[in-house]
CSV table of C-alpha atoms in Angstrom, one decimal:
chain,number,residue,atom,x,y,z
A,90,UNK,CA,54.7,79.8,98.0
A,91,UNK,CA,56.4,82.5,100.3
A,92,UNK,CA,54.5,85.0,102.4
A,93,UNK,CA,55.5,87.5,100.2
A,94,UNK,CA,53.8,85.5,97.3
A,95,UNK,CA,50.5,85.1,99.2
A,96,UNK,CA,49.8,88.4,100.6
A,97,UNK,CA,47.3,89.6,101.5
A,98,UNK,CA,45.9,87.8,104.2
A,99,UNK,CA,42.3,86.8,104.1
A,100,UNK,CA,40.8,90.2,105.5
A,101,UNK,CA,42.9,92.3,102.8
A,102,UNK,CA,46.2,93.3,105.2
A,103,UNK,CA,49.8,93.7,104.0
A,104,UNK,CA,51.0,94.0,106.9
A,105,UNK,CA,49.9,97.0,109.0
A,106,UNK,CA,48.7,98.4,105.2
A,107,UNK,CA,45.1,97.6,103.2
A,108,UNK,CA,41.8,96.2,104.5
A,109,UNK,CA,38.5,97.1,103.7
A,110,UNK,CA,37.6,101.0,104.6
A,111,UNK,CA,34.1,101.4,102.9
A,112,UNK,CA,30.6,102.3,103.6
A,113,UNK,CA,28.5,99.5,105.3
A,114,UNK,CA,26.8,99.9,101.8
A,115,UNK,CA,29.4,98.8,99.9
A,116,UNK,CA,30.8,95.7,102.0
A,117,UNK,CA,28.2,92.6,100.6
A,118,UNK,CA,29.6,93.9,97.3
A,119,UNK,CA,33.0,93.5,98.3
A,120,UNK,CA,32.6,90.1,100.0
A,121,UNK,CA,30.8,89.0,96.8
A,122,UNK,CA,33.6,90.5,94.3
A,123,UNK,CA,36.6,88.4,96.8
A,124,UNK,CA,34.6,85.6,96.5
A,125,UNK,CA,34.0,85.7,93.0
A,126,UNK,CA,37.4,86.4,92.1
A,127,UNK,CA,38.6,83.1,94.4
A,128,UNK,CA,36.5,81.5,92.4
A,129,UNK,CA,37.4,82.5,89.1
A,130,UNK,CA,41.4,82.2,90.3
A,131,UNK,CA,41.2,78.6,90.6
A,132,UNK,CA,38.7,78.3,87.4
A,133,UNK,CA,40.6,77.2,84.4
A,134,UNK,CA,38.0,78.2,82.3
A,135,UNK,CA,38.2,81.5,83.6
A,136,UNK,CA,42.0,81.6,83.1
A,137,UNK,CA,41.9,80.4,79.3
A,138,UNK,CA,39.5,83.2,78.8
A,139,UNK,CA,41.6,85.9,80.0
A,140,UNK,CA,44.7,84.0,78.2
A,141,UNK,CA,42.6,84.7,75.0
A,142,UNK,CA,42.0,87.9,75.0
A,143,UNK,CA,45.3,89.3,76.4
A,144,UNK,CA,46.9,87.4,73.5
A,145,UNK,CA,44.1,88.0,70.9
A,146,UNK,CA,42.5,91.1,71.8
A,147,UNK,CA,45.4,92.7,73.6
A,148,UNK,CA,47.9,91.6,71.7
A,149,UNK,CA,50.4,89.8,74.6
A,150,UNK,CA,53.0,89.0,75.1
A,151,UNK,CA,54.4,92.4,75.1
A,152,UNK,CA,58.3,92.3,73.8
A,153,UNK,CA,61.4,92.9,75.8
A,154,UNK,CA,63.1,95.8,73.9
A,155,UNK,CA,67.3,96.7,74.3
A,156,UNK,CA,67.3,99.8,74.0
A,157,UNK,CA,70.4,100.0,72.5
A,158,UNK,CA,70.7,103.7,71.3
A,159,UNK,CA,69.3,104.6,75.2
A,160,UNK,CA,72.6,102.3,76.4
A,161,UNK,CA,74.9,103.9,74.2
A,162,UNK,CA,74.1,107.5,75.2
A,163,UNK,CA,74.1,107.0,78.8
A,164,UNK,CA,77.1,104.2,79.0
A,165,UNK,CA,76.5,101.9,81.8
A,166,UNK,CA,74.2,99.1,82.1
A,167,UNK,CA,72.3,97.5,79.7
A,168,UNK,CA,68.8,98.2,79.4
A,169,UNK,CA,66.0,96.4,78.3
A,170,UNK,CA,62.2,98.3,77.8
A,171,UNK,CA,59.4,95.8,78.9
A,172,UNK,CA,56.8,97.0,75.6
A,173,UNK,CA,53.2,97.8,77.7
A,174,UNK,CA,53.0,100.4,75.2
A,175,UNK,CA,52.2,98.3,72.4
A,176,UNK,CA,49.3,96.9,73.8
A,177,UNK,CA,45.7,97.5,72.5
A,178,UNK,CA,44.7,101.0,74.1
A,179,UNK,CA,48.3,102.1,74.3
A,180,UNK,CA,48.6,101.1,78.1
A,181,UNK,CA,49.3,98.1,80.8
A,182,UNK,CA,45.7,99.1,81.9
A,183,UNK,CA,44.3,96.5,79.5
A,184,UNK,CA,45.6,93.8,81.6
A,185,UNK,CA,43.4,94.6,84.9
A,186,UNK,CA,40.1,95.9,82.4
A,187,UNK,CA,39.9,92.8,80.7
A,188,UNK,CA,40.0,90.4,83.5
A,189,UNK,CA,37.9,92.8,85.9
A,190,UNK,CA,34.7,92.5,82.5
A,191,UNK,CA,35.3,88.8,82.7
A,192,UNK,CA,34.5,89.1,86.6
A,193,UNK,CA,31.7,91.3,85.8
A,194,UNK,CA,29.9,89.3,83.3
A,195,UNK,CA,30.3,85.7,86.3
A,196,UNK,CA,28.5,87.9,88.7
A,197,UNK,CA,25.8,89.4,86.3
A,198,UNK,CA,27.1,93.1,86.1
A,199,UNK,CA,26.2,94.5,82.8
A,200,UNK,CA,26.6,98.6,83.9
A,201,UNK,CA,30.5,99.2,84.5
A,202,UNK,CA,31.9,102.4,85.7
A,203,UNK,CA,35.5,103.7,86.2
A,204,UNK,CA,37.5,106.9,87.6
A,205,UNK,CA,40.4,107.7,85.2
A,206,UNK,CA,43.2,110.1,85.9
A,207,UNK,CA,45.4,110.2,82.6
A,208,UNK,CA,42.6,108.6,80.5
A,209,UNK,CA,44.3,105.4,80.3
A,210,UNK,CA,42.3,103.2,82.3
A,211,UNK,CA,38.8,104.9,81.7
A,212,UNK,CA,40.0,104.1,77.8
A,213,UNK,CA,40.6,100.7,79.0
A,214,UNK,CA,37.7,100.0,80.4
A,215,UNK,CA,35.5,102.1,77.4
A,216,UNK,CA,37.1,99.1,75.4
A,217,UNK,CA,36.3,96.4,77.2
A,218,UNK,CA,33.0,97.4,77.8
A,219,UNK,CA,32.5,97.9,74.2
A,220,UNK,CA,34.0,94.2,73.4
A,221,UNK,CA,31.0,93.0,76.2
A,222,UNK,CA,28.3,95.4,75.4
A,223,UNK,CA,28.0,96.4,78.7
A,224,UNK,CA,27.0,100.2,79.7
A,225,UNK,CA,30.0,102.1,80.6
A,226,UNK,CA,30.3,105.8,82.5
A,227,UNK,CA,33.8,107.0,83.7
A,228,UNK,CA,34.5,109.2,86.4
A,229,UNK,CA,37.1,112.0,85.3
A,230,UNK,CA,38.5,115.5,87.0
A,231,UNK,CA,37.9,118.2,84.8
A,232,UNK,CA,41.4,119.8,85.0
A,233,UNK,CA,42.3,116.0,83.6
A,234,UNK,CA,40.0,116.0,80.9
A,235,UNK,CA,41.6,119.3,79.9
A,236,UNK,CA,45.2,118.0,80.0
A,237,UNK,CA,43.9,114.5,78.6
A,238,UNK,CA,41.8,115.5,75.2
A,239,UNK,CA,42.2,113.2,73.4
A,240,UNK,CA,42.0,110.3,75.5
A,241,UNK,CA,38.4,111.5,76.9
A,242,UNK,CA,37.4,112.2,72.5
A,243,UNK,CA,38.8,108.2,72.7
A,244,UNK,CA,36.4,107.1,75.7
A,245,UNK,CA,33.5,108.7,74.0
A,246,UNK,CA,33.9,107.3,70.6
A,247,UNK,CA,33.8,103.7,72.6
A,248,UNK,CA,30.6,104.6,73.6
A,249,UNK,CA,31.1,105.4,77.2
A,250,UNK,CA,29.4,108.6,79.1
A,251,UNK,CA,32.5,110.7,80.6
A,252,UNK,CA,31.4,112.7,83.8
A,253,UNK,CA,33.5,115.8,84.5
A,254,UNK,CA,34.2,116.0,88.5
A,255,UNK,CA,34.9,120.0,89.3
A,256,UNK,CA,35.1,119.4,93.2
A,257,UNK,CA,38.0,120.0,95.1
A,258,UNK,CA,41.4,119.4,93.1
A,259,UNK,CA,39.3,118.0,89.6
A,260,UNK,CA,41.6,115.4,89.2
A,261,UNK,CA,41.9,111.3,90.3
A,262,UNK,CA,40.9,111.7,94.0
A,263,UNK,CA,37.7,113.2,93.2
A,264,UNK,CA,37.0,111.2,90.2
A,265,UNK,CA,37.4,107.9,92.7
A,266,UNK,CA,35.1,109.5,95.3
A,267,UNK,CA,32.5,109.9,92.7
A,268,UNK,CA,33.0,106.8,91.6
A,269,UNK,CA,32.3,105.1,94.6
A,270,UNK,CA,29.4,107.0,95.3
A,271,UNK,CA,27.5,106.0,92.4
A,272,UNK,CA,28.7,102.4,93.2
A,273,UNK,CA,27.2,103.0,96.6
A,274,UNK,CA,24.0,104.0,94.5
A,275,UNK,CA,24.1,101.2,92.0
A,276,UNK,CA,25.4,98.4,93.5
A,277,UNK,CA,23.2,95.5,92.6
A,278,UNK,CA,23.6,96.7,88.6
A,279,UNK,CA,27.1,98.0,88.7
A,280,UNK,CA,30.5,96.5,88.7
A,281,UNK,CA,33.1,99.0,89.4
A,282,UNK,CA,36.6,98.7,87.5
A,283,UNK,CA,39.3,100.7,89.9
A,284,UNK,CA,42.3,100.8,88.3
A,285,UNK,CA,45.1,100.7,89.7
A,286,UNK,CA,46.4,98.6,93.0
A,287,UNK,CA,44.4,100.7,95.3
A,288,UNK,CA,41.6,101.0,97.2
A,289,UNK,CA,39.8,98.4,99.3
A,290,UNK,CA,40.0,95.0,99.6
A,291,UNK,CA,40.5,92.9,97.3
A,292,UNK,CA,41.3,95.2,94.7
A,293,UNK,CA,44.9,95.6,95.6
A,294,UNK,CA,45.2,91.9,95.3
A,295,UNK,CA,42.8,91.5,92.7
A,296,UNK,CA,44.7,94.2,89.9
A,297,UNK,CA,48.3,92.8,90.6
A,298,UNK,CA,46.9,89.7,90.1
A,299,UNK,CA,45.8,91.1,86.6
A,300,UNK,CA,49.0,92.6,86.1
A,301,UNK,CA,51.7,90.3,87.3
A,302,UNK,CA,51.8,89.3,83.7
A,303,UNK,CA,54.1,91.8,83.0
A,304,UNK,CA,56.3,90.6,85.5
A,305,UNK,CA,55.8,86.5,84.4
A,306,UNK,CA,56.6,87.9,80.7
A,307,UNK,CA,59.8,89.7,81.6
A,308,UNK,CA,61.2,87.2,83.5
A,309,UNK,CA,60.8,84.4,81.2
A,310,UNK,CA,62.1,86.9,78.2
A,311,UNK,CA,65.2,88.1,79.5
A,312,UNK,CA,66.0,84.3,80.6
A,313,UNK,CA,65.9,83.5,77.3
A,314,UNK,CA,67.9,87.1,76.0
A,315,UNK,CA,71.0,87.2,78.6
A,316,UNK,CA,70.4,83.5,80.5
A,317,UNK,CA,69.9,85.2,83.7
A,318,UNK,CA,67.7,87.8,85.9
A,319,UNK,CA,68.5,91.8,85.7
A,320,UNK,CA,70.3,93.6,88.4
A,321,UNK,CA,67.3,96.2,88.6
A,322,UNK,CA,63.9,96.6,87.5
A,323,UNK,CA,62.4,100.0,87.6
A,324,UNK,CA,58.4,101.6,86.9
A,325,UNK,CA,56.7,104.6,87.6
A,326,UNK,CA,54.3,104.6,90.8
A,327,UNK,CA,51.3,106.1,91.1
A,328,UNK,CA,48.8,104.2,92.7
A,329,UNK,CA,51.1,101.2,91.4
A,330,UNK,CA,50.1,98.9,89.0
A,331,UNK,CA,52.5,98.6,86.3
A,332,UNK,CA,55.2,98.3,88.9
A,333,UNK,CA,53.5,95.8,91.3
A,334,UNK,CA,52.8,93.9,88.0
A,335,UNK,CA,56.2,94.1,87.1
A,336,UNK,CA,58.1,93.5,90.6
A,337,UNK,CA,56.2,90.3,92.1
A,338,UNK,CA,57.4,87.3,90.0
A,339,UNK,CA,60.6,88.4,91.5
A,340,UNK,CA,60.2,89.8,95.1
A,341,UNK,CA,61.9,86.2,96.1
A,342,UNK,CA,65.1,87.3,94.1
A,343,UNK,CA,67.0,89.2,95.8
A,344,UNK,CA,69.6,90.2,93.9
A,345,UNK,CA,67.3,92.1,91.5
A,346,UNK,CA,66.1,95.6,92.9
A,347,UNK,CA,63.3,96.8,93.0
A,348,UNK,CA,62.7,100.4,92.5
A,349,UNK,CA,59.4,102.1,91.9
A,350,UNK,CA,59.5,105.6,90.4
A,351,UNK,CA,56.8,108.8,92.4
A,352,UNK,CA,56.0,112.1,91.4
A,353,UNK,CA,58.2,114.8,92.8
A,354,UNK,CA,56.7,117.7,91.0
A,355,UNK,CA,58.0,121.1,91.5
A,356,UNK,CA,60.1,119.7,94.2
A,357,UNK,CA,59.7,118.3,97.6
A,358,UNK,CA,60.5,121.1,99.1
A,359,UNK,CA,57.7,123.1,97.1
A,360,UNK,CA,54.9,120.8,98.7
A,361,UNK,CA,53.8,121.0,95.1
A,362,UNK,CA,54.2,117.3,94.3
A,363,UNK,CA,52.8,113.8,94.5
A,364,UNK,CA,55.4,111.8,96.4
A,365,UNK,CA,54.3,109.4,98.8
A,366,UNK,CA,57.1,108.1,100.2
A,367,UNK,CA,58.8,111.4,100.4
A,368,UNK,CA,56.3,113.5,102.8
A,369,UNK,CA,53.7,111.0,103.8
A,370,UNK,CA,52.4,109.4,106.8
A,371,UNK,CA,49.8,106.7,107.4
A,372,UNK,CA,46.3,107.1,106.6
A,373,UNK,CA,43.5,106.0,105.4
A,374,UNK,CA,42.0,107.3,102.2
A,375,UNK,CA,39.0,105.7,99.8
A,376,UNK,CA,39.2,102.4,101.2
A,377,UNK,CA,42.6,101.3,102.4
A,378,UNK,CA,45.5,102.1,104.9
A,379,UNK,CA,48.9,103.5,103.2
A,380,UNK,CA,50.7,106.1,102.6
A,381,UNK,CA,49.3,109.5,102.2
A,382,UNK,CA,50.1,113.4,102.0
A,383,UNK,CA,48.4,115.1,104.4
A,384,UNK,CA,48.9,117.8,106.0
A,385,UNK,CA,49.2,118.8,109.8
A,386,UNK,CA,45.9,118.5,110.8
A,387,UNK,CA,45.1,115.5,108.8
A,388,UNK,CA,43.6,116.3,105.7
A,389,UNK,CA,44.6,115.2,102.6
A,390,UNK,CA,47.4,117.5,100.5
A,391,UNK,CA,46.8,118.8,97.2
A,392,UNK,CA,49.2,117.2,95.2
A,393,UNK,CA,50.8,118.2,91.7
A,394,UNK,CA,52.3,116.2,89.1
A,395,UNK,CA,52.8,117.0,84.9
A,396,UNK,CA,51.7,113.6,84.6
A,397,UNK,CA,47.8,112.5,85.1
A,398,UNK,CA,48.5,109.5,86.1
A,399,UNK,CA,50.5,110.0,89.0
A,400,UNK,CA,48.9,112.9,90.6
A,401,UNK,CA,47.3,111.2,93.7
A,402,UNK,CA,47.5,111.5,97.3
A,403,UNK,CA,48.1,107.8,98.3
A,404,UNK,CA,50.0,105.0,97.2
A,405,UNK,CA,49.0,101.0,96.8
A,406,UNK,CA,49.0,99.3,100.3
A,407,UNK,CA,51.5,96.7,98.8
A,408,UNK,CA,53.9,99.0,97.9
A,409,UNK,CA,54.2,100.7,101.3
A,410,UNK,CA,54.2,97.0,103.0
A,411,UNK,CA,57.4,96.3,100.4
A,412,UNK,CA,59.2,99.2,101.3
A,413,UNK,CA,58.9,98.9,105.4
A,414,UNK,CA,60.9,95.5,104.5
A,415,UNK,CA,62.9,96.7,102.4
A,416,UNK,CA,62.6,94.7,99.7
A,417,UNK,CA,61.5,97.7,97.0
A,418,UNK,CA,63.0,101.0,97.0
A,419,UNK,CA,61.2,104.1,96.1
A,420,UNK,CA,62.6,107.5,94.8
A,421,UNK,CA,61.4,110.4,92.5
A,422,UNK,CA,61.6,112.1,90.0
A,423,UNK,CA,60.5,116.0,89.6
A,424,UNK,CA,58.3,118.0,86.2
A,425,UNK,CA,61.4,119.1,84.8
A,426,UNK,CA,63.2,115.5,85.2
A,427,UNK,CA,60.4,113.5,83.6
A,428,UNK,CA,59.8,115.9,80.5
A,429,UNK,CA,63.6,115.5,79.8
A,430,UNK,CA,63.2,112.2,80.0
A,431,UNK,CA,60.1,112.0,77.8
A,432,UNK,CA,62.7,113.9,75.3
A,433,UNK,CA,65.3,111.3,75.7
A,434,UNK,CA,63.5,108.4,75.1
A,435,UNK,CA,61.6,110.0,72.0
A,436,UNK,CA,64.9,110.9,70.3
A,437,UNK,CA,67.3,108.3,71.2
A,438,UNK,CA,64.8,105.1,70.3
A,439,UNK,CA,61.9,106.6,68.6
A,440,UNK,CA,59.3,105.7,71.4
A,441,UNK,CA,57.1,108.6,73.1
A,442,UNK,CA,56.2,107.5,76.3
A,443,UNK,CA,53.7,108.4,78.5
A,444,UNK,CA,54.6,111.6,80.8
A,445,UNK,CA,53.9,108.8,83.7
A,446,UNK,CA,56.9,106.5,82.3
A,447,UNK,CA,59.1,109.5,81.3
A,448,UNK,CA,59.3,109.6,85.2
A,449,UNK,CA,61.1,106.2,85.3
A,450,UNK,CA,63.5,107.2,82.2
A,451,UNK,CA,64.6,110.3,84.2
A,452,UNK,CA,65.3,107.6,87.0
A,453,UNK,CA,67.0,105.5,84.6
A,454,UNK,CA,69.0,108.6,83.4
A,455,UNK,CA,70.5,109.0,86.4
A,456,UNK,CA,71.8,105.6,87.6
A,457,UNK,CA,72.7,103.6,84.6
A,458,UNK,CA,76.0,105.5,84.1
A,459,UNK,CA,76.8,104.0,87.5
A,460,UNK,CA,76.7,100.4,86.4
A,461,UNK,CA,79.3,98.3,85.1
A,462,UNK,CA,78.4,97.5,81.4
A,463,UNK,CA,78.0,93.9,81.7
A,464,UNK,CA,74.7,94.7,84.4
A,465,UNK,CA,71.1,94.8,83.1
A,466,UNK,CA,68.3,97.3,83.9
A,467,UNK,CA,64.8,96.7,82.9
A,468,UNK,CA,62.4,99.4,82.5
A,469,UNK,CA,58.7,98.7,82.6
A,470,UNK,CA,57.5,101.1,79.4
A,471,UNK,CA,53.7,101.4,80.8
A,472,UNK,CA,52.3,103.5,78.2
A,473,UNK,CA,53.0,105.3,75.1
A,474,UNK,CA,53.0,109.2,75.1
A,475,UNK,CA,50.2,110.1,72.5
A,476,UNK,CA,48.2,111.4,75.1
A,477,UNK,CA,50.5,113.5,76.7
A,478,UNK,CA,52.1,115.3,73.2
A,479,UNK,CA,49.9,118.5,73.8
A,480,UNK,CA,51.2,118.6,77.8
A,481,UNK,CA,54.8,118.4,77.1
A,482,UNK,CA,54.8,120.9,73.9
A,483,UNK,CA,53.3,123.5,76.5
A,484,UNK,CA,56.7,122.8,78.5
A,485,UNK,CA,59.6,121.9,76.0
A,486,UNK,CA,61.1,123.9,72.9
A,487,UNK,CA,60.3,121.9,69.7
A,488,UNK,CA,63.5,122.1,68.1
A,489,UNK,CA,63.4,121.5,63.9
A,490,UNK,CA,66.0,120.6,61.6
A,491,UNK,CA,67.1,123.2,59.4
């Protein structure tokens, strides 16, 4: 295996990015989780379980869709929709919940909590919890559980407890610091499911891990659809999950590229927005060393984004460490952008996505028309739009048939 492949190294680094940032409280609970999860890497039993449910319970392997109306309208490449969407939940967040209970239940956990930002995850992790009979409470910003109804009505009929957070912002950041401090309160009871590729050591390692089956399954599938590898693969970012998932089993091919998909909001000139890459510096912030908005003196920005799930102040420590080398590329795409391309993709293929994916359509929108028809694009659909039907109906005209 490359260095690329076997990142991080053994304290949690990417580079200059990760590591463990925690309370002394919480670091025998992180030493125990990497150790456990070392275990459990190498433990085919452990494997076959989690092969079991994703296929069984999950319902992998997700298809590789052309979207061949999509191609049409925008001329260009190809493109191909990697089907996350149709998973159980509605979300690629399954992947990382299922194997993170299976951790849980090796080490004796049986109270599970979770911060959620567009639902997905803390609907996720209701589930599996459910499946395991384990006690669940999520962690949610109250403006989010606004914006995110019926995902929290989901969480709740699953049988988890959903906590409103009202400090600062209400959304993800202060959902996570909650989180952690009832993790730093229940530690010896209490396995805690982050969930995206954030956060201390080893969960950055520890989620893509969980996810790069996206990226195992695409490969193999468009192998077998066009006999060779795409000229791009593109995913939303927000802490980065679905895009680290789908990027590793090829960050040794170079001639595929790698672009992950931020929040741009109102603009980046408005401040109002959730791009990393775009205004950031490095920081630290719950747990690891990345990129982060802050502002002058330090502090973390507020950030702003129509989509849930993207609306954080940091980015995945991987992500940042693939961008100083070059290897992924990171752009964005704005509100108005995104809900257009939440539009496009619901009338041109008959698939709503999540607002968090319509960011990567926008991208899409804008680049295909500059390939030549014989080059393939693969989109990583991450999640289907249910949740977000009441959000964009505040923002776009409904138009009906005569």
């Amino acid at each position: 295996m490359t260095e690329l492949e076997t990142l991080p190294d053994a304290r949690g680094h990417f580079g200059v990015y990760g590591g463990m940032f925690v309370p002394e409280t919480l670091m025998s609970a992180l030493h125990e989780l990497a150790q456990e999860y070392g275990r459990a890497k190498n433990d085919s039993s452990f494997q076959d379980g989690l092969t079991r449910l994703l296929r069984d319970f999950a319902g992998r392997p997700t298809p590789l869709y052309f979207a061949e109306r999509l191609t049409q309208k925008l001329g260009g490449a190809k493109i191909y929709l990697k089907r996350e969407d149709l998973l159980h939940t509605g979300a690629h967040k399954i992947n990382n919940a299922l194997g993170q209970i299976l951790l849980a239940q090796r080490m004796g956990k049986r109270r599970i909590i979770a911060e959620t930002g567009a639902g997905q995850h803390g609907v996720a992790t209701a589930t599996v919890s459910a499946r395991f009979g384990c006690e669940c409470v999520i962690y949610m910003g109250a403006v989010d559980m606004e914006r995110q109804a019926l995902n929290v009505a989901r969480m709740k009929f699953l049988g988890a407890k959903v906590v409103p957070v009202t400090a600062g912002q209400a959304t993800l950041k202060e959902a996570i610091n909650e989180a952690m401090r009832d993790w730093v309160t229940n530690v010896r009871t209490t396995h805690y499911i982050l969930g995206s590729a954030l956060g201390s050591h080893p969960y950055p390692m520890m989620v893509r891990d969980f996810q790069r089956v996206i990226g195992i399954e695409t490969r193999r599938q468009i192998l077998q659809r066009e006999g060779r590898l795409p000229d791009l693969l593109v995913a939303c970012v927000g802490g980065g999950s679905n895009a680290i998932g789908l990027f590793h089993p090829f960050l040794e091919d170079v001639s595929v590229r790698l672009v992950g998909v931020e929040a741009g909001g109102e603009g980046i000139r408005s401040g109002k927005h959730a791009a990393r890459f775009q205004g950031g510096k490095l920081g630290v912030l719950q747990g690891t060393k990345t990129f982060v908005l802050t502002n002058a003196d330090g502090q973390i920005d507020l950030t702003h984004s129509v989509s849930a799930g993207l609306d954080y102040a940091a980015v995945g420590p991987e992500h940042s460490y693939l961008r100083d080398l070059g290897r992924a590329e990171y752009d964005y795409a704005t509100d108005e952008e995104a809900l257009a391309g939440f539009r496009l993709l619901s009338e041109t293929e008959g698939i709503i996505p999540a607002l968090e994916t319509a960011h990567a359509v926008a991208y899409i929108a804008k680049v295909a028309p500059r390939f030549d028809p014989n080059a393939i694009v693969i989109m990583n659909c991450s999640g289907r739009g249910d949740k977000d039907v009441a959000t964009a109906a505040k923002h776009l005209v409904i138009s009906q048939a005569p």
